[in-house]
GROMACS .gro file of C-alpha atoms in nm:
model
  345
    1UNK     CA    1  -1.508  -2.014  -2.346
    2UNK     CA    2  -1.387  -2.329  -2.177
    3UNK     CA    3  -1.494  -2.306  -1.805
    4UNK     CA    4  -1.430  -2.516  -1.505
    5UNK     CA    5  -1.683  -2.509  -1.163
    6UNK     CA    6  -1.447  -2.581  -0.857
    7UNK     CA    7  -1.674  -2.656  -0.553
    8UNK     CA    8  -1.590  -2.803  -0.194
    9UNK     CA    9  -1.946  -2.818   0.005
   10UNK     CA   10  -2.263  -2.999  -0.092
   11UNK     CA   11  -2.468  -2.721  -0.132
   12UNK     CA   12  -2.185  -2.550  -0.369
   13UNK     CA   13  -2.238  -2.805  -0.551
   14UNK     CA   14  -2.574  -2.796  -0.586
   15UNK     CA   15  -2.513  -2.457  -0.683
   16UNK     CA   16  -2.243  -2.508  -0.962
   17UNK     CA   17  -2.510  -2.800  -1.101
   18UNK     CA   18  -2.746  -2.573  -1.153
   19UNK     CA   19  -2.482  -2.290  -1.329
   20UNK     CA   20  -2.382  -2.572  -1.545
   21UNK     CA   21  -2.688  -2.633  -1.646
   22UNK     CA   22  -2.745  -2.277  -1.781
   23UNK     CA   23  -2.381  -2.292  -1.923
   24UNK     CA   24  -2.446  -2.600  -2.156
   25UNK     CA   25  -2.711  -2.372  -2.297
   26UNK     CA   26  -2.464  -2.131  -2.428
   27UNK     CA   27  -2.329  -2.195  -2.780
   28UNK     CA   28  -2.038  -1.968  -2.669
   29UNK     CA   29  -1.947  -2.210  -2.367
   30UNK     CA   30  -1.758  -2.456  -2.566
   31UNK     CA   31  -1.776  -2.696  -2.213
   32UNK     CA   32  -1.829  -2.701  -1.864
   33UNK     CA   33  -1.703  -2.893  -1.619
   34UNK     CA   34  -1.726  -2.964  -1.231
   35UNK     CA   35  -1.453  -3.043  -0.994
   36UNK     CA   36  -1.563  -3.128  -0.637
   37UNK     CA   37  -1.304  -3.111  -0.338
   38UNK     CA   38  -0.961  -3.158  -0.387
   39UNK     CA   39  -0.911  -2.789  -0.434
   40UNK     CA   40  -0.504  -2.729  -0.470
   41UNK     CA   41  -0.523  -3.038  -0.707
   42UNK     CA   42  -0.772  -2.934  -0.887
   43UNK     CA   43  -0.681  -2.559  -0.947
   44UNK     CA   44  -0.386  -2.675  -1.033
   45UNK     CA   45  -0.551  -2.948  -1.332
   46UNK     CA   46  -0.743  -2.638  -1.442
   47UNK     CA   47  -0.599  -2.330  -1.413
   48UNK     CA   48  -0.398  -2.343  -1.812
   49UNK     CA   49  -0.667  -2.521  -1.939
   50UNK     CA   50  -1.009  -2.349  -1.899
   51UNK     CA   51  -1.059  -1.980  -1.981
   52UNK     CA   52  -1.271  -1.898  -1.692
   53UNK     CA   53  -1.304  -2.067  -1.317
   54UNK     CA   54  -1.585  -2.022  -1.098
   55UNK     CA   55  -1.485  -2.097  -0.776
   56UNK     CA   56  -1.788  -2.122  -0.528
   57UNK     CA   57  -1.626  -2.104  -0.150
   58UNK     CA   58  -1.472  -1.871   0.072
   59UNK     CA   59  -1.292  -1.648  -0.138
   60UNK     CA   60  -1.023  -1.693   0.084
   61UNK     CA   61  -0.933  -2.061  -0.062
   62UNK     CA   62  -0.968  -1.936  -0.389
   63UNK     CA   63  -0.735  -1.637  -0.326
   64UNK     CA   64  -0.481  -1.899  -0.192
   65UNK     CA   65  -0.510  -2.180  -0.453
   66UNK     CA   66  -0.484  -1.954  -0.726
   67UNK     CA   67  -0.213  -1.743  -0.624
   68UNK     CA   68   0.062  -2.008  -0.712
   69UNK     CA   69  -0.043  -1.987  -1.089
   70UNK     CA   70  -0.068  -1.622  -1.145
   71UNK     CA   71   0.148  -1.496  -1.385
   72UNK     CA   72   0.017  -1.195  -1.660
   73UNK     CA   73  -0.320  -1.016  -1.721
   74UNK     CA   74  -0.287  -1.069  -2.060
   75UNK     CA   75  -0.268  -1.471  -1.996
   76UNK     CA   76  -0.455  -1.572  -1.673
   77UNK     CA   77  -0.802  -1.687  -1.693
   78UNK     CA   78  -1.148  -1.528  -1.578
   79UNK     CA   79  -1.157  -1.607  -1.195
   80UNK     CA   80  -1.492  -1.560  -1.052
   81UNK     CA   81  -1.571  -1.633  -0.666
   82UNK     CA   82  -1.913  -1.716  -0.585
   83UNK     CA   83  -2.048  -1.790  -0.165
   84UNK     CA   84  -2.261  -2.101  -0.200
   85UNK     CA   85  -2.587  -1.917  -0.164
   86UNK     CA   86  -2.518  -1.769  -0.489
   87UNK     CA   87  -2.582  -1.441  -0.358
   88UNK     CA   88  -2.278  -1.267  -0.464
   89UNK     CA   89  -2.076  -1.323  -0.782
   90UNK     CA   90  -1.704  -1.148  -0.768
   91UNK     CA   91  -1.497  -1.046  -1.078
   92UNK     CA   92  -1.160  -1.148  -0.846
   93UNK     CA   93  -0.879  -1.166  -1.135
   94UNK     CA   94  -0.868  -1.109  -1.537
   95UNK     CA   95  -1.207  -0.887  -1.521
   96UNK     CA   96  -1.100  -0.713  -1.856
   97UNK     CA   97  -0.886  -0.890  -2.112
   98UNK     CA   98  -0.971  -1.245  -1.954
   99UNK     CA   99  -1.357  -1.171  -1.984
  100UNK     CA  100  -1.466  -1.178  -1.541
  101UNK     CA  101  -1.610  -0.855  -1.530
  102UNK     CA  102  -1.871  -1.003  -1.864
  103UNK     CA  103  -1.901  -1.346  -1.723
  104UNK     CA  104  -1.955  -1.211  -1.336
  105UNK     CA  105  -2.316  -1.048  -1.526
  106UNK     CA  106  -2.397  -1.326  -1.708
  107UNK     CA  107  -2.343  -1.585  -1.400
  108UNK     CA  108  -2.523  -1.333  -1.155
  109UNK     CA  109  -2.858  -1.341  -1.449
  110UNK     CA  110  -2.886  -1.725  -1.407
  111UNK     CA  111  -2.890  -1.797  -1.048
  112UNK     CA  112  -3.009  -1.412  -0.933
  113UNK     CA  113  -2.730  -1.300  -0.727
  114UNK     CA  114  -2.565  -0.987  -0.757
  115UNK     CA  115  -2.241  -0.914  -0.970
  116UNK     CA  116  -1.933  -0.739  -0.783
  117UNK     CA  117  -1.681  -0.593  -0.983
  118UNK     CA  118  -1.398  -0.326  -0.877
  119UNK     CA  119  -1.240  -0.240  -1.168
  120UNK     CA  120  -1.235   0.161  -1.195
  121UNK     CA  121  -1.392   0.217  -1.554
  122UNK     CA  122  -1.665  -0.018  -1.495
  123UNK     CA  123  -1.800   0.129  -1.158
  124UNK     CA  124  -1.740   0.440  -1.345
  125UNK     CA  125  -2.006   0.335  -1.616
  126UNK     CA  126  -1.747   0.307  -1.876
  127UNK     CA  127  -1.571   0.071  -2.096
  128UNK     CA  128  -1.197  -0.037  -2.050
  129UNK     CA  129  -0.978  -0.062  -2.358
  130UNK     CA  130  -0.897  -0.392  -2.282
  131UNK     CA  131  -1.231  -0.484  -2.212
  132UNK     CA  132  -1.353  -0.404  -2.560
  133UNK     CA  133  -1.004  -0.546  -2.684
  134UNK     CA  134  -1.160  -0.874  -2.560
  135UNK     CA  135  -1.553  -0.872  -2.638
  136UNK     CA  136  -1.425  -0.772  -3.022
  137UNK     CA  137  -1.133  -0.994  -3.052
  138UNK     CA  138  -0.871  -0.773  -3.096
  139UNK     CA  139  -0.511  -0.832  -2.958
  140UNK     CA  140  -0.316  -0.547  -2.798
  141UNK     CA  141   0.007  -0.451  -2.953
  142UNK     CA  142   0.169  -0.338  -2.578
  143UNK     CA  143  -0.042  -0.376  -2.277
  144UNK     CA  144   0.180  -0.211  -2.055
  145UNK     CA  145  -0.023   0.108  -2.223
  146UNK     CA  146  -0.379  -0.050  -2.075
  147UNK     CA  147  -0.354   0.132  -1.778
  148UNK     CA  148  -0.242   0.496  -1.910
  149UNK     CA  149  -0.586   0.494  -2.193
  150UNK     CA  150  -0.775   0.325  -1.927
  151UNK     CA  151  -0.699   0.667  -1.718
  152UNK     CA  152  -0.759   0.872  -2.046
  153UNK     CA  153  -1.108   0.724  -2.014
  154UNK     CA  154  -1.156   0.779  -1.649
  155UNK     CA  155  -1.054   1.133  -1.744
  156UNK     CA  156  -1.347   1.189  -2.035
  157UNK     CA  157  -1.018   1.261  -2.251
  158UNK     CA  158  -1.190   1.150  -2.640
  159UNK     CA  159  -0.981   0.927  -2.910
  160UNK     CA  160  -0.923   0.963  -3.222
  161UNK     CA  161  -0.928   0.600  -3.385
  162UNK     CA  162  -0.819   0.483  -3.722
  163UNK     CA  163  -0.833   0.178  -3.913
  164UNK     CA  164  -0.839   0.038  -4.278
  165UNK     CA  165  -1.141  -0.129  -4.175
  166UNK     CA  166  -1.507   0.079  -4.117
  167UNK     CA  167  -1.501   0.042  -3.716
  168UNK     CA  168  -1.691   0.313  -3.644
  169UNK     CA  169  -1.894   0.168  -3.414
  170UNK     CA  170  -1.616   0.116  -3.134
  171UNK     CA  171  -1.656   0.577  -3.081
  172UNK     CA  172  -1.981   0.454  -2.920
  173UNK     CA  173  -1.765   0.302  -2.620
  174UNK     CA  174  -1.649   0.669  -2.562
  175UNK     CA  175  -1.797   0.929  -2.620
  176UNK     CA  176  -1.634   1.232  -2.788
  177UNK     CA  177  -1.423   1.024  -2.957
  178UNK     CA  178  -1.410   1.024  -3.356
  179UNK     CA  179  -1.321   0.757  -3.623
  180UNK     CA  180  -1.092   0.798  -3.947
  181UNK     CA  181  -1.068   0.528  -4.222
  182UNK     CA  182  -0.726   0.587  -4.332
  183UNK     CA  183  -0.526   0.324  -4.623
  184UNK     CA  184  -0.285   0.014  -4.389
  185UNK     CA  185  -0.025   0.195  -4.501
  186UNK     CA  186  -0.083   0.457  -4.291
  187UNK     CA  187  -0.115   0.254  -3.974
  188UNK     CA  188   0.165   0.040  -3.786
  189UNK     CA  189   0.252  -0.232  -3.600
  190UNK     CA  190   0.566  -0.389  -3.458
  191UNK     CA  191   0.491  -0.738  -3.481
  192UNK     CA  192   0.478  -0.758  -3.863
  193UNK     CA  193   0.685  -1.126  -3.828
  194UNK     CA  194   0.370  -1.311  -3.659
  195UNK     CA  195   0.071  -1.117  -3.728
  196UNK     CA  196  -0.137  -1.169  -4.063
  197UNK     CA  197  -0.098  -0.891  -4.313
  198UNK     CA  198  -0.506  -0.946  -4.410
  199UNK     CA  199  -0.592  -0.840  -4.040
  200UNK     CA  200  -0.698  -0.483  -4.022
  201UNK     CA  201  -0.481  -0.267  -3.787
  202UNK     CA  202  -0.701  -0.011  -3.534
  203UNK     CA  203  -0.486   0.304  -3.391
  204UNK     CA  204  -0.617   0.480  -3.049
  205UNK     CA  205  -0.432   0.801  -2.999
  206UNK     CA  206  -0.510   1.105  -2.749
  207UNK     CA  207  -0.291   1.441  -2.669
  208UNK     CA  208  -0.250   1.477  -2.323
  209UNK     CA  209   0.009   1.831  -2.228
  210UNK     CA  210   0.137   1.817  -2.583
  211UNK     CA  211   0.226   1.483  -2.572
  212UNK     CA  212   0.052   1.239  -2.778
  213UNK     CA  213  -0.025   0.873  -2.695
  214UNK     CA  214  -0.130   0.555  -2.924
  215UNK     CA  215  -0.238   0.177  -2.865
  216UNK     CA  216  -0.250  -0.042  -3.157
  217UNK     CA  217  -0.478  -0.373  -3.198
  218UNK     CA  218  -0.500  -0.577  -3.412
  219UNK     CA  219  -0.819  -0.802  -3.533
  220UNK     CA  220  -0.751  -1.184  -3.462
  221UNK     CA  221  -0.913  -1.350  -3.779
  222UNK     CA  222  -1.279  -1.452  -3.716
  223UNK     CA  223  -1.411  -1.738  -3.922
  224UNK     CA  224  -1.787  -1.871  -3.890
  225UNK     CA  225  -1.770  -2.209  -4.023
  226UNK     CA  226  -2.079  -2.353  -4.247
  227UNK     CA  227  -2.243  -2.688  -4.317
  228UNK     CA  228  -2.566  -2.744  -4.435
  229UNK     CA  229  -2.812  -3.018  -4.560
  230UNK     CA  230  -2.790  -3.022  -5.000
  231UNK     CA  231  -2.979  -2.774  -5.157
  232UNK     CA  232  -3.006  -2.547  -4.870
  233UNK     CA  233  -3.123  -2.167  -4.987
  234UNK     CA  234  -2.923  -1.864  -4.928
  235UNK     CA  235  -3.151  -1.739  -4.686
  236UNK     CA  236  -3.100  -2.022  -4.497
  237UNK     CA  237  -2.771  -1.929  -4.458
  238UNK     CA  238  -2.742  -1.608  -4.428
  239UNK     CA  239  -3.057  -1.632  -4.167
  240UNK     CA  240  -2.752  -1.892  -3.932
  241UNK     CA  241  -2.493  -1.661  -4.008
  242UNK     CA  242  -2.667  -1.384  -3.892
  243UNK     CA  243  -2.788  -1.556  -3.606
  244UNK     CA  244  -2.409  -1.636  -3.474
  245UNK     CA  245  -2.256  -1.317  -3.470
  246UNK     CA  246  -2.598  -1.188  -3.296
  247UNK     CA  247  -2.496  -1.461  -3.006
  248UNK     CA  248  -2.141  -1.298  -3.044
  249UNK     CA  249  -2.288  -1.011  -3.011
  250UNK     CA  250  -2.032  -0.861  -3.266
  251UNK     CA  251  -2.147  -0.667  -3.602
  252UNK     CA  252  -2.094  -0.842  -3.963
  253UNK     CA  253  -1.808  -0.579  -4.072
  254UNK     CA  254  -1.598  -0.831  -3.759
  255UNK     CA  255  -1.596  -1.163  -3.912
  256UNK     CA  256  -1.283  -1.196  -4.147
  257UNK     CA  257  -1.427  -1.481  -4.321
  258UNK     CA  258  -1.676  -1.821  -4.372
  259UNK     CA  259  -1.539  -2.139  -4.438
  260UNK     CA  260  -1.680  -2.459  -4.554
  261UNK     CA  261  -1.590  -2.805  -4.691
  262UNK     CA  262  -1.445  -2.928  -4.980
  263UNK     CA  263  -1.783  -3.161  -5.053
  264UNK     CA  264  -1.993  -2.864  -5.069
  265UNK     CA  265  -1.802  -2.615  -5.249
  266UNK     CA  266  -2.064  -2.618  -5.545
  267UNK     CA  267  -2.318  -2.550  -5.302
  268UNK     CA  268  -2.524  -2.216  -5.456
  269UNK     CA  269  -2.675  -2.128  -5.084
  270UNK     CA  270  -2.386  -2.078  -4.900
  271UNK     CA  271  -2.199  -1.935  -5.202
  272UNK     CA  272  -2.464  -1.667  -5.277
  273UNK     CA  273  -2.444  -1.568  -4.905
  274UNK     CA  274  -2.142  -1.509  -4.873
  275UNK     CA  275  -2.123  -1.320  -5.173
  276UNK     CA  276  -2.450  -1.123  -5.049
  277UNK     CA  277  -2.268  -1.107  -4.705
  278UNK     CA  278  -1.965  -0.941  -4.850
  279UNK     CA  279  -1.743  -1.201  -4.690
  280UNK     CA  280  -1.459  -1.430  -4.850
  281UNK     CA  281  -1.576  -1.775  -4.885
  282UNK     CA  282  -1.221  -2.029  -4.753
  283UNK     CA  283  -1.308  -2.453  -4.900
  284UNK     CA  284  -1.146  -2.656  -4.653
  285UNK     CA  285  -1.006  -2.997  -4.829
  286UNK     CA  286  -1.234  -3.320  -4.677
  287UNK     CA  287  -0.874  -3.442  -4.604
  288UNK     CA  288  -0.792  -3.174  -4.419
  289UNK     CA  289  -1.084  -3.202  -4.206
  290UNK     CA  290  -1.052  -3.572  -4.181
  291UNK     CA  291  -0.692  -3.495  -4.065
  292UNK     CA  292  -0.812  -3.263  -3.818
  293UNK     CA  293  -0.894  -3.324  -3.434
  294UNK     CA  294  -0.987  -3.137  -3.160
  295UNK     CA  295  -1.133  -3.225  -2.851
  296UNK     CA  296  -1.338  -2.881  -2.813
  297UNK     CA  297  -1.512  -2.976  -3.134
  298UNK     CA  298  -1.832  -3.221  -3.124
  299UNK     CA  299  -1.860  -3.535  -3.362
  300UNK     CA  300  -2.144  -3.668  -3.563
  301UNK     CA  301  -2.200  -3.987  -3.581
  302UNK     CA  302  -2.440  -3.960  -3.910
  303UNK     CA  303  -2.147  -3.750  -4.059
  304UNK     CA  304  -1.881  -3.976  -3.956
  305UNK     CA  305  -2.051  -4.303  -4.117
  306UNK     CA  306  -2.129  -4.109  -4.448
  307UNK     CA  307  -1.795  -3.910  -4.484
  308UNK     CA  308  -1.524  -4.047  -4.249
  309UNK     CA  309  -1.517  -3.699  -4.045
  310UNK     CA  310  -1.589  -3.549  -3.723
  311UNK     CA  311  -1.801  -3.239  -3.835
  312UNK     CA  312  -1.787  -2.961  -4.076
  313UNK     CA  313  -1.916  -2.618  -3.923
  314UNK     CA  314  -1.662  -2.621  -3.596
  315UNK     CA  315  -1.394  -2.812  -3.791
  316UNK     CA  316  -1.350  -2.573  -4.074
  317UNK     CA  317  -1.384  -2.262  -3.901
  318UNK     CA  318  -1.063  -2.391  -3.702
  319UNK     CA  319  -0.896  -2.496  -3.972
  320UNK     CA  320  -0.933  -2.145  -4.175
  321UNK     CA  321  -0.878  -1.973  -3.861
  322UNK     CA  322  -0.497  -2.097  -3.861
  323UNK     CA  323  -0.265  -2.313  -3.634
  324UNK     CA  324  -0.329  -2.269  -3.230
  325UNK     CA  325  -0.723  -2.132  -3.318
  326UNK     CA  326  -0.970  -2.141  -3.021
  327UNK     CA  327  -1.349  -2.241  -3.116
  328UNK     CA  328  -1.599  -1.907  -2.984
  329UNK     CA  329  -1.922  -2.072  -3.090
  330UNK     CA  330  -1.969  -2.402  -3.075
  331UNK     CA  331  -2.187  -2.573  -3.347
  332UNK     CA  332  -2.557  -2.438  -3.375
  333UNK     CA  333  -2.833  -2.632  -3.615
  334UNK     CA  334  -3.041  -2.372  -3.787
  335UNK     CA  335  -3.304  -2.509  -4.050
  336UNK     CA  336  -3.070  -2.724  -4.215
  337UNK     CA  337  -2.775  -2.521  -4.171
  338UNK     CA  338  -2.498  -2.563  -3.903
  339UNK     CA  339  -2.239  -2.292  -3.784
  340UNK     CA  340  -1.920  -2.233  -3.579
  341UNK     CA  341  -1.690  -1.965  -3.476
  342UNK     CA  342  -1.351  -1.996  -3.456
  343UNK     CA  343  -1.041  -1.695  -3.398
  344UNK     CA  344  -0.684  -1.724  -3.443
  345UNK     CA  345  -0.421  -1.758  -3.190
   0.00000   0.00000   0.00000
């Protein structure tokens, strides 16, 4: 998550120092940044590029220098409004899908204020669609159906959710609900022209008066991209691996893939993990990483003078992730080893 810290006073920005500073500490905050004054401008400079905004003022100027820009819950970013005390930290636009309501908790744990979010299924105690949509990295087939199985949920009315993939553990979002592992052919989706064929397909249906209703997602590919010193053991990397989908907070049955480059592709430690991981094992071409830039990815120096390249872990797990792919864990050194997330457009 790319985030940007708008402040106007002095003591809001004392404030957003100090969030930033907790921020940089998160290998899932690809960067933060600070913008002081200038707040039209610089809502304006930030509001397509950065994920999430916190916003520490009145909530009044953020209400009106944001309101130009809004267009779609299933584009805007995470808009948080903080008072410069820090005592209160409001989920004010994209709580679900954009990833607020989540960053509102995780903001209010660093500087001990208190989290305010409105949405109806989370003061209910329960879990949106679209919110899990977004902490698992699916992408919703039509989102003008959020709102009808968001009521389903309000209404303790239990899905029945299929998939070629095991996903069993989404029925513990709500309750009553069962699972069914059923062959892709089975399943459906409209998009077929953009969407990759190698992405599992999940199906939410419930009867409601005789009437049946369904939601489709479908997984956007997850790739953890590897580097590691020569000679590295398998437990090595399966000990990093493990370790970056624990920060994701997302089980191993979610990542699509790892991906490493070319230069270590006879590497035994991260090809036994993988194979002891159960997960495909992508060899990015050296030239294609030497090819590659990004500015959310970090560049090494040592590995720059030795191999003409910026990186491995972050750089491959783009790559294999496809064209348009958005970095989820920055790079994280682990006894030798280095990983990366990356998902697809």
């Amino acid at each position: 998550m790319k985030i940007a810290i708008l402040t106007v006073t002095e003591k809001g920005l004392k404030l957003a120092n100090s969030i930033k500073e907790n921020l940089d500490l998160d290998y899932t905050v690809i960067k933060a940044d600070i913008y002081h004054k200038n707040i039209m401008k610089n809502m304006e400079d930030v509001f397509f590029e950065y994920d999430g905004i916190i916003s520490i003022m009145a909530f009044g100027i953020t209400i009106r220098s944001i309101s130009p820009f809004i267009q779609s819950k299933v584009s805007d970013p995470a808009v948080l409004g903080i008072d410069e005390k820090g005592q209160y930290i409001v989920s004010l636009l994209s709580g679900h899908l954009g990833g607020a309501n989540d960053l509102s908790y995780k903001i209010a744990n660093y500087i001990n204020g208190q989290a305010i979010i409105s949405t109806s299924t989370d003061v209910n105690l329960k879990h949106g669609i679209d919110s899990i949509a977004s902490r698992y990295f699916y992408e919703i087939e039509d989102t003008k159906k959020i709102l009808l199985f968001n009521k389903a949920i309000l209404d303790n009315i239990p899905f029945q959710i299929k998939s070629d993939k095991d996903l069993s553990y989404l029925t513990e979002f709500f309750p009553g609900s069962t699972f069914n592992k059923v062959s892709k052919e089975d399943l459906s989706f409209n998009d077929t022209d953009t969407c990759d064929n190698s992405l599992s397909i999940i199906n939410f249906s419930f009867e409601k008066d005789n009437q049946v209703h369904q939601l489709n997602m479908r997984e956007k590919k997850l790739v953890i991209g590897i580097g590691s010193r020569r000679g590295i053991s398998k437990e090595n990397v399966i000990y990093a691996v493990e370790e970056a989908i624990k920060y994701l907070n997302i089980p191993l049955s979610r990542v699509n893939s790892l991906a490493t480059i070319s230069i270590k592709k006879d590497e035994l430690g991260i090809i036994n993990a993988s194979h002891d991981l159960g997960k495909e094992l992508k060899i990015i071409d050296i030239h294609d990483v030497r090819n590659f830039h990004s500015y959310d990815c970090s560049k090494s120096e040592f590995v720059y003078k030795k191999f003409q390249i910026d990186g491995v872990c972050e750089q491959c797990a783009m790559i294999a992730a496809g064209e348009g792919s958005k970095l989820i864990h920055r790079k994280r050194p682990l006894n030798g080893v280095t990983v990366a997330a990356a998902i697809s457009k």
